[in-house]
Amino acid sequence: MGALLWSLLLLLQEAKGFSGDDEDPEEVVAALQESISLSLEIPSNEEVKDIIWFSQKNLVTVVPGKEGTPAVIIVMDPRYQGRVGISESSYSLHISNLTWEDSGLYQAKVSLNTSQLSITKSYDLRVYRRLSKPHITVNFRISEEGACNISLMCSVERAGMDVTYTWLSPQDSANMSHEDAIISTSWRPGDRALSYICRASNPVSNSSSHLIPVGSFCADPGSPEKPSMSCLLAKGLILLFLLVILAVVLCVFQARKNYEMSRVRKLKRNRIKLRKKGKLGPSLD
């Protein structure tokens, strides 16, 4: 009978859904696979009858215990089994091992015994991934006038939503920043060599790249030309090709040598057989 009453109560609360106060939800951010607590503020002079936590549907029902007994906590949504807990003192909701699907609206409805009123608190939970170290892609072209035009592109693997990219230069005395994933600049031999750092940020983390010296990507016409990456790659392929040819030649030479040695051994065996036959002398008829 008690189980039936509980089921009817929970179905009634689920039918009400997010009805109640129309307050704007509090924005809360958290990191993927980490934890978050959605706190409640209940007046100390109020006696709590029960708390219903909602998400897309009924999530957790909490009935405070009487005379020092622990509260009854019923997890209704199987997606949260083993991942949610309730604070005994404040009845705040604690969610661990957060997933992308945990993002969304949450609401706590607190029913009070003393004032026969209810308190409603809403949250908008957004889950983000902590950012890894940014990757920098460099493109440059030397113009006919000798200027080196450089483009730096900053990216983060599996960055997700709401990522901001900012370029900083330690040599910039004005401490100016450029907010974009791509920054373009130019450099001439003799100019001050600037360096840049890309900083990627989202609501739960930020990460910076290593220092990128712009002048190092352009060869100075007045100094020995630095080998480009494509040139180094071509040289490596040529060396590999020569090593392969050398290996093939050695294999052929060894095979031919083995063949000659086998042939010589065969001739020696035939000569020994002929000598033995000669020692037997003429046959008698």
PDB file of C-alpha atoms in Angstrom:
ATOM      1  CA  MET A   1       0.000   0.000   0.000  1.00  0.00           C
ATOM      2  CA  GLY A   2       2.860   2.357   0.902  1.00  0.00           C
ATOM      3  CA  ALA A   3       4.592   1.648  -2.411  1.00  0.00           C
ATOM      4  CA  LEU A   4       1.368   2.444  -4.271  1.00  0.00           C
ATOM      5  CA  LEU A   5       1.060   5.812  -2.502  1.00  0.00           C
ATOM      6  CA  TRP A   6       4.660   6.654  -3.332  1.00  0.00           C
ATOM      7  CA  SER A   7       4.069   5.803  -7.002  1.00  0.00           C
ATOM      8  CA  LEU A   8       0.958   8.008  -7.128  1.00  0.00           C
ATOM      9  CA  LEU A   9       2.856  10.892  -5.517  1.00  0.00           C
ATOM     10  CA  LEU A  10       5.744  10.623  -7.963  1.00  0.00           C
ATOM     11  CA  LEU A  11       3.443  10.390 -10.980  1.00  0.00           C
ATOM     12  CA  LEU A  12       1.633  13.502  -9.794  1.00  0.00           C
ATOM     13  CA  GLN A  13       4.896  15.416  -9.379  1.00  0.00           C
ATOM     14  CA  GLU A  14       6.111  14.290 -12.821  1.00  0.00           C
ATOM     15  CA  ALA A  15       2.829  15.421 -14.401  1.00  0.00           C
ATOM     16  CA  LYS A  16       3.429  18.869 -12.913  1.00  0.00           C
ATOM     17  CA  GLY A  17       6.913  18.889 -14.469  1.00  0.00           C
ATOM     18  CA  PHE A  18       8.609  22.252 -14.146  1.00  0.00           C
ATOM     19  CA  SER A  19       5.447  24.079 -13.098  1.00  0.00           C
ATOM     20  CA  GLY A  20       5.845  26.489 -10.201  1.00  0.00           C
ATOM     21  CA  ASP A  21       7.845  29.665  -9.952  1.00  0.00           C
ATOM     22  CA  ASP A  22       8.791  31.243 -13.252  1.00  0.00           C
ATOM     23  CA  GLU A  23      12.174  32.466 -12.043  1.00  0.00           C
ATOM     24  CA  ASP A  24      15.077  32.541 -14.478  1.00  0.00           C
ATOM     25  CA  PRO A  25      17.293  29.470 -14.044  1.00  0.00           C
ATOM     26  CA  GLU A  26      20.732  29.955 -12.526  1.00  0.00           C
ATOM     27  CA  GLU A  27      23.473  29.170 -15.037  1.00  0.00           C
ATOM     28  CA  VAL A  28      25.913  26.515 -13.834  1.00  0.00           C
ATOM     29  CA  VAL A  29      28.935  25.177 -15.755  1.00  0.00           C
ATOM     30  CA  ALA A  30      30.844  21.956 -15.101  1.00  0.00           C
ATOM     31  CA  ALA A  31      33.563  19.842 -16.702  1.00  0.00           C
ATOM     32  CA  LEU A  32      32.929  16.584 -18.540  1.00  0.00           C
ATOM     33  CA  GLN A  33      33.475  13.451 -16.382  1.00  0.00           C
ATOM     34  CA  GLU A  34      33.788  15.603 -13.252  1.00  0.00           C
ATOM     35  CA  SER A  35      31.239  16.548 -10.571  1.00  0.00           C
ATOM     36  CA  ILE A  36      28.832  19.382  -9.792  1.00  0.00           C
ATOM     37  CA  SER A  37      26.633  20.348  -6.835  1.00  0.00           C
ATOM     38  CA  LEU A  38      23.336  22.171  -7.311  1.00  0.00           C
ATOM     39  CA  SER A  39      22.856  23.914  -3.987  1.00  0.00           C
ATOM     40  CA  LEU A  40      19.641  24.787  -2.155  1.00  0.00           C
ATOM     41  CA  GLU A  41      19.043  27.525   0.404  1.00  0.00           C
ATOM     42  CA  ILE A  42      16.272  26.542   2.781  1.00  0.00           C
ATOM     43  CA  PRO A  43      15.402  28.845   5.717  1.00  0.00           C
ATOM     44  CA  SER A  44      16.607  27.294   8.962  1.00  0.00           C
ATOM     45  CA  ASN A  45      13.234  27.870  10.652  1.00  0.00           C
ATOM     46  CA  GLU A  46      11.348  25.876   8.028  1.00  0.00           C
ATOM     47  CA  GLU A  47      10.573  22.164   8.298  1.00  0.00           C
ATOM     48  CA  VAL A  48      10.966  20.320   5.004  1.00  0.00           C
ATOM     49  CA  LYS A  49       8.253  17.892   3.983  1.00  0.00           C
ATOM     50  CA  ASP A  50       9.914  16.576   0.823  1.00  0.00           C
ATOM     51  CA  ILE A  51      12.120  17.648  -2.095  1.00  0.00           C
ATOM     52  CA  ILE A  52      11.561  16.650  -5.697  1.00  0.00           C
ATOM     53  CA  TRP A  53      14.457  17.140  -8.134  1.00  0.00           C
ATOM     54  CA  PHE A  54      13.441  17.255 -11.801  1.00  0.00           C
ATOM     55  CA  SER A  55      15.424  17.148 -15.022  1.00  0.00           C
ATOM     56  CA  GLN A  56      13.862  15.877 -18.225  1.00  0.00           C
ATOM     57  CA  LYS A  57      11.651  13.872 -15.880  1.00  0.00           C
ATOM     58  CA  ASN A  58      11.547  13.010 -12.183  1.00  0.00           C
ATOM     59  CA  LEU A  59      15.142  12.585 -11.081  1.00  0.00           C
ATOM     60  CA  VAL A  60      15.300  12.210  -7.274  1.00  0.00           C
ATOM     61  CA  THR A  61      12.733  12.326  -4.474  1.00  0.00           C
ATOM     62  CA  VAL A  62      13.960  13.097  -0.949  1.00  0.00           C
ATOM     63  CA  VAL A  63      11.920  12.674   2.243  1.00  0.00           C
ATOM     64  CA  PRO A  64      13.747  13.911   5.364  1.00  0.00           C
ATOM     65  CA  GLY A  65      14.051  11.418   8.196  1.00  0.00           C
ATOM     66  CA  LYS A  66      12.491  12.022  11.577  1.00  0.00           C
ATOM     67  CA  GLU A  67      14.282  12.114  14.924  1.00  0.00           C
ATOM     68  CA  GLY A  68      17.785  11.640  13.544  1.00  0.00           C
ATOM     69  CA  THR A  69      16.967   8.925  11.022  1.00  0.00           C
ATOM     70  CA  PRO A  70      18.521   9.322   7.554  1.00  0.00           C
ATOM     71  CA  ALA A  71      16.503  10.785   4.711  1.00  0.00           C
ATOM     72  CA  VAL A  72      14.797   8.496   2.218  1.00  0.00           C
ATOM     73  CA  ILE A  73      16.327   9.057  -1.238  1.00  0.00           C
ATOM     74  CA  ILE A  74      14.703   7.506  -4.313  1.00  0.00           C
ATOM     75  CA  VAL A  75      16.450   7.861  -7.695  1.00  0.00           C
ATOM     76  CA  MET A  76      13.763   7.700 -10.379  1.00  0.00           C
ATOM     77  CA  ASP A  77      15.806   8.276 -13.550  1.00  0.00           C
ATOM     78  CA  PRO A  78      17.998   5.220 -14.362  1.00  0.00           C
ATOM     79  CA  ARG A  79      20.538   7.466 -16.174  1.00  0.00           C
ATOM     80  CA  TYR A  80      21.619   8.822 -12.778  1.00  0.00           C
ATOM     81  CA  GLN A  81      21.798   5.567 -10.841  1.00  0.00           C
ATOM     82  CA  GLY A  82      25.075   5.444  -8.927  1.00  0.00           C
ATOM     83  CA  ARG A  83      25.964   9.010  -9.934  1.00  0.00           C
ATOM     84  CA  VAL A  84      23.787  11.209  -7.709  1.00  0.00           C
ATOM     85  CA  GLY A  85      23.790  12.005  -4.014  1.00  0.00           C
ATOM     86  CA  ILE A  86      21.920  14.343  -1.679  1.00  0.00           C
ATOM     87  CA  SER A  87      23.506  16.447   1.052  1.00  0.00           C
ATOM     88  CA  GLU A  88      21.932  15.549   4.402  1.00  0.00           C
ATOM     89  CA  SER A  89      22.270  19.117   5.696  1.00  0.00           C
ATOM     90  CA  SER A  90      21.152  21.226   2.710  1.00  0.00           C
ATOM     91  CA  TYR A  91      19.539  18.628   0.400  1.00  0.00           C
ATOM     92  CA  SER A  92      21.727  19.875  -2.460  1.00  0.00           C
ATOM     93  CA  LEU A  93      21.985  17.594  -5.494  1.00  0.00           C
ATOM     94  CA  HIS A  94      25.453  16.199  -6.271  1.00  0.00           C
ATOM     95  CA  ILE A  95      26.060  14.653  -9.715  1.00  0.00           C
ATOM     96  CA  SER A  96      29.317  12.837 -10.493  1.00  0.00           C
ATOM     97  CA  ASN A  97      30.916  11.536 -13.720  1.00  0.00           C
ATOM     98  CA  LEU A  98      29.070  14.125 -15.813  1.00  0.00           C
ATOM     99  CA  THR A  99      28.157  13.314 -19.422  1.00  0.00           C
ATOM    100  CA  TRP A 100      27.040  15.495 -22.332  1.00  0.00           C
ATOM    101  CA  GLU A 101      23.474  14.270 -21.769  1.00  0.00           C
ATOM    102  CA  ASP A 102      23.467  15.774 -18.266  1.00  0.00           C
ATOM    103  CA  SER A 103      23.359  19.273 -19.754  1.00  0.00           C
ATOM    104  CA  GLY A 104      19.990  20.986 -19.495  1.00  0.00           C
ATOM    105  CA  LEU A 105      17.421  22.394 -17.062  1.00  0.00           C
ATOM    106  CA  TYR A 106      17.128  21.182 -13.474  1.00  0.00           C
ATOM    107  CA  GLN A 107      14.562  22.194 -10.883  1.00  0.00           C
ATOM    108  CA  ALA A 108      14.172  21.517  -7.185  1.00  0.00           C
ATOM    109  CA  LYS A 109      10.731  21.824  -5.595  1.00  0.00           C
ATOM    110  CA  VAL A 110      10.872  21.961  -1.806  1.00  0.00           C
ATOM    111  CA  SER A 111       7.591  21.391   0.037  1.00  0.00           C
ATOM    112  CA  LEU A 112       7.460  22.866   3.570  1.00  0.00           C
ATOM    113  CA  ASN A 113       5.421  21.635   6.526  1.00  0.00           C
ATOM    114  CA  THR A 114       5.528  24.774   8.645  1.00  0.00           C
ATOM    115  CA  SER A 115       4.285  27.384   6.187  1.00  0.00           C
ATOM    116  CA  GLN A 116       2.414  25.103   3.787  1.00  0.00           C
ATOM    117  CA  LEU A 117       4.383  26.700   0.963  1.00  0.00           C
ATOM    118  CA  SER A 118       6.906  25.427  -1.571  1.00  0.00           C
ATOM    119  CA  ILE A 119      10.254  26.764  -2.710  1.00  0.00           C
ATOM    120  CA  THR A 120      11.321  26.291  -6.308  1.00  0.00           C
ATOM    121  CA  LYS A 121      14.876  26.655  -7.565  1.00  0.00           C
ATOM    122  CA  SER A 122      15.899  26.260 -11.232  1.00  0.00           C
ATOM    123  CA  TYR A 123      19.316  25.669 -12.836  1.00  0.00           C
ATOM    124  CA  ASP A 124      20.664  25.593 -16.374  1.00  0.00           C
ATOM    125  CA  LEU A 125      23.573  23.127 -16.337  1.00  0.00           C
ATOM    126  CA  ARG A 126      26.105  23.265 -19.177  1.00  0.00           C
ATOM    127  CA  VAL A 127      28.819  20.621 -19.507  1.00  0.00           C
ATOM    128  CA  TYR A 128      32.110  21.392 -21.280  1.00  0.00           C
ATOM    129  CA  ARG A 129      35.303  19.487 -21.995  1.00  0.00           C
ATOM    130  CA  ARG A 130      38.568  20.698 -20.453  1.00  0.00           C
ATOM    131  CA  LEU A 131      40.729  22.007 -23.284  1.00  0.00           C
ATOM    132  CA  SER A 132      43.947  20.331 -24.374  1.00  0.00           C
ATOM    133  CA  LYS A 133      47.029  22.241 -25.560  1.00  0.00           C
ATOM    134  CA  PRO A 134      46.302  24.279 -28.722  1.00  0.00           C
ATOM    135  CA  HIS A 135      47.772  23.193 -32.059  1.00  0.00           C
ATOM    136  CA  ILE A 136      49.256  25.868 -34.319  1.00  0.00           C
ATOM    137  CA  THR A 137      49.190  25.664 -38.131  1.00  0.00           C
ATOM    138  CA  VAL A 138      51.589  28.032 -39.910  1.00  0.00           C
ATOM    139  CA  ASN A 139      51.298  29.233 -43.510  1.00  0.00           C
ATOM    140  CA  PHE A 140      53.710  31.773 -44.997  1.00  0.00           C
ATOM    141  CA  ARG A 141      54.521  33.285 -48.387  1.00  0.00           C
ATOM    142  CA  ILE A 142      57.372  35.577 -49.415  1.00  0.00           C
ATOM    143  CA  SER A 143      56.238  38.370 -51.720  1.00  0.00           C
ATOM    144  CA  GLU A 144      58.217  39.829 -54.629  1.00  0.00           C
ATOM    145  CA  GLU A 145      59.068  42.802 -52.420  1.00  0.00           C
ATOM    146  CA  GLY A 146      60.732  40.454 -49.924  1.00  0.00           C
ATOM    147  CA  ALA A 147      58.045  40.679 -47.228  1.00  0.00           C
ATOM    148  CA  CYS A 148      57.114  37.428 -45.513  1.00  0.00           C
ATOM    149  CA  ASN A 149      53.333  37.199 -45.031  1.00  0.00           C
ATOM    150  CA  ILE A 150      52.482  34.781 -42.240  1.00  0.00           C
ATOM    151  CA  SER A 151      49.164  33.293 -41.138  1.00  0.00           C
ATOM    152  CA  LEU A 152      48.850  31.454 -37.814  1.00  0.00           C
ATOM    153  CA  MET A 153      45.779  29.313 -37.116  1.00  0.00           C
ATOM    154  CA  CYS A 154      45.011  28.067 -33.600  1.00  0.00           C
ATOM    155  CA  SER A 155      42.863  24.981 -32.955  1.00  0.00           C
ATOM    156  CA  VAL A 156      42.087  22.570 -30.126  1.00  0.00           C
ATOM    157  CA  GLU A 157      41.207  18.927 -30.655  1.00  0.00           C
ATOM    158  CA  ARG A 158      37.568  18.135 -29.741  1.00  0.00           C
ATOM    159  CA  ALA A 159      37.127  21.678 -28.482  1.00  0.00           C
ATOM    160  CA  GLY A 160      33.319  21.688 -28.377  1.00  0.00           C
ATOM    161  CA  MET A 161      31.180  24.788 -27.909  1.00  0.00           C
ATOM    162  CA  ASP A 162      31.909  28.301 -26.597  1.00  0.00           C
ATOM    163  CA  VAL A 163      35.676  28.298 -27.221  1.00  0.00           C
ATOM    164  CA  THR A 164      37.468  31.653 -27.454  1.00  0.00           C
ATOM    165  CA  TYR A 165      40.904  32.033 -29.072  1.00  0.00           C
ATOM    166  CA  THR A 166      43.184  34.923 -28.090  1.00  0.00           C
ATOM    167  CA  TRP A 167      46.621  35.782 -29.530  1.00  0.00           C
ATOM    168  CA  LEU A 168      49.167  37.493 -27.272  1.00  0.00           C
ATOM    169  CA  SER A 169      52.651  38.826 -28.012  1.00  0.00           C
ATOM    170  CA  PRO A 170      55.175  39.144 -25.148  1.00  0.00           C
ATOM    171  CA  GLN A 171      57.077  41.804 -27.166  1.00  0.00           C
ATOM    172  CA  ASP A 172      53.996  44.029 -27.439  1.00  0.00           C
ATOM    173  CA  SER A 173      54.533  46.760 -24.850  1.00  0.00           C
ATOM    174  CA  ALA A 174      50.885  47.828 -25.155  1.00  0.00           C
ATOM    175  CA  ASN A 175      49.838  44.282 -24.237  1.00  0.00           C
ATOM    176  CA  MET A 176      47.338  44.242 -27.101  1.00  0.00           C
ATOM    177  CA  SER A 177      45.455  41.009 -27.788  1.00  0.00           C
ATOM    178  CA  HIS A 178      43.744  39.674 -30.894  1.00  0.00           C
ATOM    179  CA  GLU A 179      40.636  37.544 -30.395  1.00  0.00           C
ATOM    180  CA  ASP A 180      40.272  35.145 -33.301  1.00  0.00           C
ATOM    181  CA  ALA A 181      41.399  31.644 -34.245  1.00  0.00           C
ATOM    182  CA  ILE A 182      43.558  33.098 -37.061  1.00  0.00           C
ATOM    183  CA  ILE A 183      46.065  35.939 -36.946  1.00  0.00           C
ATOM    184  CA  SER A 184      47.924  37.372 -39.948  1.00  0.00           C
ATOM    185  CA  THR A 185      51.123  39.387 -39.835  1.00  0.00           C
ATOM    186  CA  SER A 186      54.153  40.199 -41.985  1.00  0.00           C
ATOM    187  CA  TRP A 187      57.883  40.291 -41.377  1.00  0.00           C
ATOM    188  CA  ARG A 188      60.916  41.626 -43.273  1.00  0.00           C
ATOM    189  CA  PRO A 189      64.587  40.910 -42.658  1.00  0.00           C
ATOM    190  CA  GLY A 190      65.796  43.461 -40.138  1.00  0.00           C
ATOM    191  CA  ASP A 191      62.380  43.885 -38.496  1.00  0.00           C
ATOM    192  CA  ARG A 192      61.923  43.128 -34.822  1.00  0.00           C
ATOM    193  CA  ALA A 193      61.109  39.425 -34.579  1.00  0.00           C
ATOM    194  CA  LEU A 194      57.728  39.090 -32.871  1.00  0.00           C
ATOM    195  CA  SER A 195      56.497  35.967 -31.121  1.00  0.00           C
ATOM    196  CA  TYR A 196      52.928  34.914 -30.432  1.00  0.00           C
ATOM    197  CA  ILE A 197      51.081  32.708 -27.980  1.00  0.00           C
ATOM    198  CA  CYS A 198      47.583  31.353 -28.594  1.00  0.00           C
ATOM    199  CA  ARG A 199      45.328  30.971 -25.562  1.00  0.00           C
ATOM    200  CA  ALA A 200      42.156  28.909 -25.906  1.00  0.00           C
ATOM    201  CA  SER A 201      39.427  29.335 -23.278  1.00  0.00           C
ATOM    202  CA  ASN A 202      35.996  27.933 -22.500  1.00  0.00           C
ATOM    203  CA  PRO A 203      33.816  28.348 -19.386  1.00  0.00           C
ATOM    204  CA  VAL A 204      35.655  25.602 -17.436  1.00  0.00           C
ATOM    205  CA  SER A 205      39.284  25.806 -18.587  1.00  0.00           C
ATOM    206  CA  ASN A 206      41.965  27.566 -20.589  1.00  0.00           C
ATOM    207  CA  SER A 207      45.162  26.352 -22.261  1.00  0.00           C
ATOM    208  CA  SER A 208      48.065  28.121 -23.991  1.00  0.00           C
ATOM    209  CA  SER A 209      50.306  27.107 -26.868  1.00  0.00           C
ATOM    210  CA  HIS A 210      54.086  27.288 -26.883  1.00  0.00           C
ATOM    211  CA  LEU A 211      55.750  30.504 -28.043  1.00  0.00           C
ATOM    212  CA  ILE A 212      55.677  30.928 -31.854  1.00  0.00           C
ATOM    213  CA  PRO A 213      58.573  33.075 -33.204  1.00  0.00           C
ATOM    214  CA  VAL A 214      57.308  34.583 -36.464  1.00  0.00           C
ATOM    215  CA  GLY A 215      60.699  35.366 -38.041  1.00  0.00           C
ATOM    216  CA  SER A 216      61.916  31.770 -37.844  1.00  0.00           C
ATOM    217  CA  PHE A 217      59.539  30.666 -40.607  1.00  0.00           C
ATOM    218  CA  CYS A 218      61.017  33.001 -43.224  1.00  0.00           C
ATOM    219  CA  ALA A 219      64.580  32.626 -44.501  1.00  0.00           C
ATOM    220  CA  ASP A 220      66.638  35.824 -44.361  1.00  0.00           C
ATOM    221  CA  PRO A 221      67.860  36.561 -47.919  1.00  0.00           C
ATOM    222  CA  GLY A 222      71.096  37.988 -46.451  1.00  0.00           C
ATOM    223  CA  SER A 223      71.968  34.808 -44.611  1.00  0.00           C
ATOM    224  CA  PRO A 224      72.328  31.167 -45.671  1.00  0.00           C
ATOM    225  CA  GLU A 225      68.899  29.888 -46.580  1.00  0.00           C
ATOM    226  CA  LYS A 226      67.312  27.621 -44.049  1.00  0.00           C
ATOM    227  CA  PRO A 227      66.031  24.342 -45.484  1.00  0.00           C
ATOM    228  CA  SER A 228      62.265  24.178 -45.654  1.00  0.00           C
ATOM    229  CA  MET A 229      60.242  21.288 -44.361  1.00  0.00           C
ATOM    230  CA  SER A 230      59.455  20.084 -47.908  1.00  0.00           C
ATOM    231  CA  CYS A 231      63.154  20.155 -48.776  1.00  0.00           C
ATOM    232  CA  LEU A 232      64.033  18.095 -45.726  1.00  0.00           C
ATOM    233  CA  LEU A 233      61.272  15.636 -46.570  1.00  0.00           C
ATOM    234  CA  ALA A 234      62.531  15.260 -50.163  1.00  0.00           C
ATOM    235  CA  LYS A 235      66.079  14.616 -48.947  1.00  0.00           C
ATOM    236  CA  GLY A 236      64.801  12.015 -46.525  1.00  0.00           C
ATOM    237  CA  LEU A 237      62.867  10.207 -49.265  1.00  0.00           C
ATOM    238  CA  ILE A 238      65.930  10.204 -51.562  1.00  0.00           C
ATOM    239  CA  LEU A 239      68.081   8.748 -48.783  1.00  0.00           C
ATOM    240  CA  LEU A 240      65.472   6.078 -48.082  1.00  0.00           C
ATOM    241  CA  PHE A 241      65.318   5.210 -51.793  1.00  0.00           C
ATOM    242  CA  LEU A 242      69.106   4.826 -51.961  1.00  0.00           C
ATOM    243  CA  LEU A 243      69.100   2.577 -48.913  1.00  0.00           C
ATOM    244  CA  VAL A 244      66.431   0.362 -50.493  1.00  0.00           C
ATOM    245  CA  ILE A 245      68.460   0.071 -53.730  1.00  0.00           C
ATOM    246  CA  LEU A 246      71.595  -0.798 -51.743  1.00  0.00           C
ATOM    247  CA  ALA A 247      69.715  -3.484 -49.820  1.00  0.00           C
ATOM    248  CA  VAL A 248      68.377  -5.016 -53.071  1.00  0.00           C
ATOM    249  CA  VAL A 249      71.867  -5.042 -54.625  1.00  0.00           C
ATOM    250  CA  LEU A 250      73.339  -6.755 -51.563  1.00  0.00           C
ATOM    251  CA  CYS A 251      70.587  -9.381 -51.596  1.00  0.00           C
ATOM    252  CA  VAL A 252      71.182 -10.130 -55.303  1.00  0.00           C
ATOM    253  CA  PHE A 253      74.947 -10.307 -54.778  1.00  0.00           C
ATOM    254  CA  GLN A 254      74.566 -12.681 -51.828  1.00  0.00           C
ATOM    255  CA  ALA A 255      72.126 -14.900 -53.737  1.00  0.00           C
ATOM    256  CA  ARG A 256      74.500 -15.113 -56.710  1.00  0.00           C
ATOM    257  CA  LYS A 257      77.422 -15.881 -54.426  1.00  0.00           C
ATOM    258  CA  ASN A 258      75.468 -18.672 -52.766  1.00  0.00           C
ATOM    259  CA  TYR A 259      74.543 -20.068 -56.181  1.00  0.00           C
ATOM    260  CA  GLU A 260      78.202 -20.095 -57.350  1.00  0.00           C
ATOM    261  CA  MET A 261      79.344 -21.794 -54.157  1.00  0.00           C
ATOM    262  CA  SER A 262      76.640 -24.419 -54.514  1.00  0.00           C
ATOM    263  CA  ARG A 263      77.696 -25.050 -58.110  1.00  0.00           C
ATOM    264  CA  VAL A 264      81.373 -25.434 -57.152  1.00  0.00           C
ATOM    265  CA  ARG A 265      80.502 -27.906 -54.401  1.00  0.00           C
ATOM    266  CA  LYS A 266      78.435 -29.935 -56.854  1.00  0.00           C
ATOM    267  CA  LEU A 267      81.326 -30.103 -59.364  1.00  0.00           C
ATOM    268  CA  LYS A 268      83.711 -31.283 -56.659  1.00  0.00           C
ATOM    269  CA  ARG A 269      81.325 -34.065 -55.653  1.00  0.00           C
ATOM    270  CA  ASN A 270      81.027 -35.218 -59.271  1.00  0.00           C
ATOM    271  CA  ARG A 271      84.814 -35.311 -59.705  1.00  0.00           C
ATOM    272  CA  ILE A 272      85.224 -37.369 -56.544  1.00  0.00           C
ATOM    273  CA  LYS A 273      82.664 -39.876 -57.828  1.00  0.00           C
ATOM    274  CA  LEU A 274      84.463 -40.164 -61.175  1.00  0.00           C
ATOM    275  CA  ARG A 275      87.801 -40.815 -59.446  1.00  0.00           C
ATOM    276  CA  LYS A 276      86.291 -43.574 -57.318  1.00  0.00           C
ATOM    277  CA  LYS A 277      84.850 -45.262 -60.377  1.00  0.00           C
ATOM    278  CA  GLY A 278      88.263 -45.089 -62.100  1.00  0.00           C
ATOM    279  CA  LYS A 279      89.979 -46.880 -59.198  1.00  0.00           C
ATOM    280  CA  LEU A 280      87.669 -49.872 -59.507  1.00  0.00           C
ATOM    281  CA  GLY A 281      89.398 -50.830 -62.799  1.00  0.00           C
ATOM    282  CA  PRO A 282      87.969 -52.544 -65.915  1.00  0.00           C
ATOM    283  CA  SER A 283      85.021 -54.846 -65.422  1.00  0.00           C
ATOM    284  CA  LEU A 284      85.317 -58.637 -66.223  1.00  0.00           C
ATOM    285  CA  ASP A 285      82.992 -60.106 -68.831  1.00  0.00           C
TER     286      ASP A 285
END
